[in-house]
Amino acid sequence: MSLISQVKTTAPAPEPKAGADEPRPKPKPKPKRNNKKRRSRANDERQSKKQASDQEMKRLETALFGSLYSPPEFGSEASFAQPNTPKPLFFQDRSTENQAPVYEEEQRLPVSKRPAWVDEEEERTQVDIAKVNRLRKLRRDAEEQLISGSEYVERLRAQHVKLNPGTDWARAGSDQESGLTGVDDDGREELLTSNADLVLKDSVKLLPGLLEFSRLNNANREEKSNSVINSVQFHRNGQLLLTAGLDRRMRLFQVDGKRNPKASSIFLEDCPIYKASFLPDGSEVILAGRRKFFYSFDLVKSSVNRVRPLTGRDEKSLESFEVSPDSKTIAFIGNEGYILLVSSKTKQLIGTLKMNGSVRSLAFAENGTQLLSGGGDGQVYHWDIGTRKCIHVGTDEGSLVATSLCVSPDSSMFCTGSSSGIVNVYKRDEFLGGKRKPLKIVKNLTTEVNEMRFNHDAQILAICSRMKSKAARLVHVPSCSVFSNWPNTNLGLARCLDFSPNSGFLTVGNAEGQVLLFKLHHYQNA
């Protein structure tokens, strides 16, 4: 080993730098920032900007629309110069001085009943109410087409009032009773105390095409029948509804369109009911089925009487009958072309009428002094009840069997329904004069016509067939056209139907035991 490798080599120590032994100065701490103050300052800046923007907006609105935020007050002109000045807690009444304030003279001026603003563009605008289906109901007659914008607005308002009638306390009658009615300075009745010009009256003609109606709760919702409904009829008061069917029960419901509570019911142990009818005077109900006897229910005494078989007759069924409008006579369909006339007071047979063919349908006319009958020979007979004689016989065009007859309330028209589903509409005076052509032929049913009813003003004719589902129609009588939007619901097998006395309600009984109820909006009263 060499001596050089054993020598320890030491590196020279570095010379200390000048000032290396001196301590280094510590860095100055950074000042802590106050975040709360910074946020508060930013919020104040935003708030001041917003206030400035709001003030500028108010200034612009005031320049455009006048004083909105500091409205002028009578006798306080200084409020314009000092809007933030608080209002005084009292003021001095100077009305007793010689010079009265100007605004008191203005208060004594008559109040104008005219609109505050009228849009002249409405008068120049023309609206075609015949082109759009939903606007056709606004027409006053079938030929009307163009109306002005202002007239269009008035009719829309009237239609709204018609479909949304007010409560009793809000009607004009209640105002008269409470002394709230008034007349303006021109002698015209005030708008808010009368709806005479807004509500469409029942006297307005019903237009063809679409019928305004609403489906209500079933009339017998409280107690549905367990079998077929064969008869429905309204009492003359418009609130009591009769239903009867093969379950041998007659039920009376108080119709209000909502709850329709049941008033009473009777059960006939030995007679499934094929037909039930009020006497027009409202005192009794006549019920009959396929039996030799029939029943009478006294509404006043709430008693049921069974009427024994008619003397001298051997009919096994009295299921079909009609009651005269004067409540004096009940006409039953008998055997071999016989019509049995029974007194509604004594329930005794008072006479018979004889046709050539079999009897299938009956209808009274002229307040019960005349009777129409039809049957298997395709003829329509007119009878005089007083003399028991036939006064006219005419052929029902195209009919082989007249299964249904119906006479309008004023006896000016009558309809015949045939086994083929054809309904012929006749004018009675023309038919009695020898004209055989019907006024109109309705071909909307394809099966036997079983029920037909005119409403109280003969503007609607309801027809139905028991042989087919949904086989029911409403006919607009003046035009003899069918309303295209009724029914819009499943009626089932319609068996019977009836209008309320003022046509506000329409009811349909079906084979499922339901009694459907509809509100006709054209008519205000039930």
C-alpha angles and dihedrals in degrees: 000000000000123000091232093064091052094056111099110230116211122193117231113260113248116253113252114251120241110276095006092130091054116099117253117245115252116242116256112254115249114248113254114247118230103228093183093057091046093052091045090051091050092049091050090051092050091046093050091048090050092049090049090049092048092049091050090049092050090048091053092046091049090050091051104035105019129245106345103154100039105034115195119259124210111258094009106093091152090071090081092061095041109033093169095054109120117245116255118255091229140011135211117254109222097170091113093059123098094258113058120206116265095237092061089063089051091053090056092057116105113266112245117236094196122106115273092229134017124199107223089194090070092065092051093047118093121204121198104217094174096059098061116060096218092054096052091087088068093065119110091205137008095257097052113111117151125043133169123263093249092050089049091054092049093050092049089053091048090050091051092051090047094053094040107041117189126241122269095260091056097052126101093250092061090051091054091051092050094044095246097125120109145177124220126231092272092056094253121134114253117258096233094053097051137043095184094117096041106047117074110232128228088246090070110106117256111240124221127242109049127029121211109226143138131217110235132190113293112274091231097041091126092057118012117200119250093219145020119328107225101171138031124171138161122231115238090255089068094230106074116076125193121210126179138165151145094308086078092241129121113199131191119207129189102227118215099146094245116054100003094195120208113252101189145321140204132205123216107203098196104031129066102207117243095168137011127178139174119236103245091243088062097235102110145020121222115210126187141167140165092312137104090243136049138205136241122203115200108213094196097050094028090226132137122221126191114218113212122229115293114267114256095009129104100193110146094200132042093173096129124058145136130218120220118242090241090057092234104106138042115198115203125192108241137185127291097010097314124141114202117213114204128184110242090211102050098021088225129133108260101173150334137232124205127212126191094238133032119294117243105157142022137190132174124226139184093034093304100312093106133042130203121205135181137178150136098338095062092241130126115219127202115204133190107223095201097055096027089228133131109245098182142009122193136171118250102226114244094357125125097176124018101215097172140026131190133178125200117245092253091045092234094119138029135187133211125205120201137202090256094060095255117139118200120199116206138181106232098217091050092047092049088048091060103265109138100182113099121234090235139354118220113203102174096111123067100189135056114307109232107165133034130170135178117210120235097274095035093240093119130045117193118204132177143171125215093208101073139038116257089008096147129107140178114221124205098226102202091056096024089225127134121245103247098208099055126118099027092163136058107274095179115209101342111215105171141358142187143181124229114248093267095031096246090127134040120193130192126192118204141191092261092068095256126131107205118206128205132184115220106209096200089070118060100193130059 
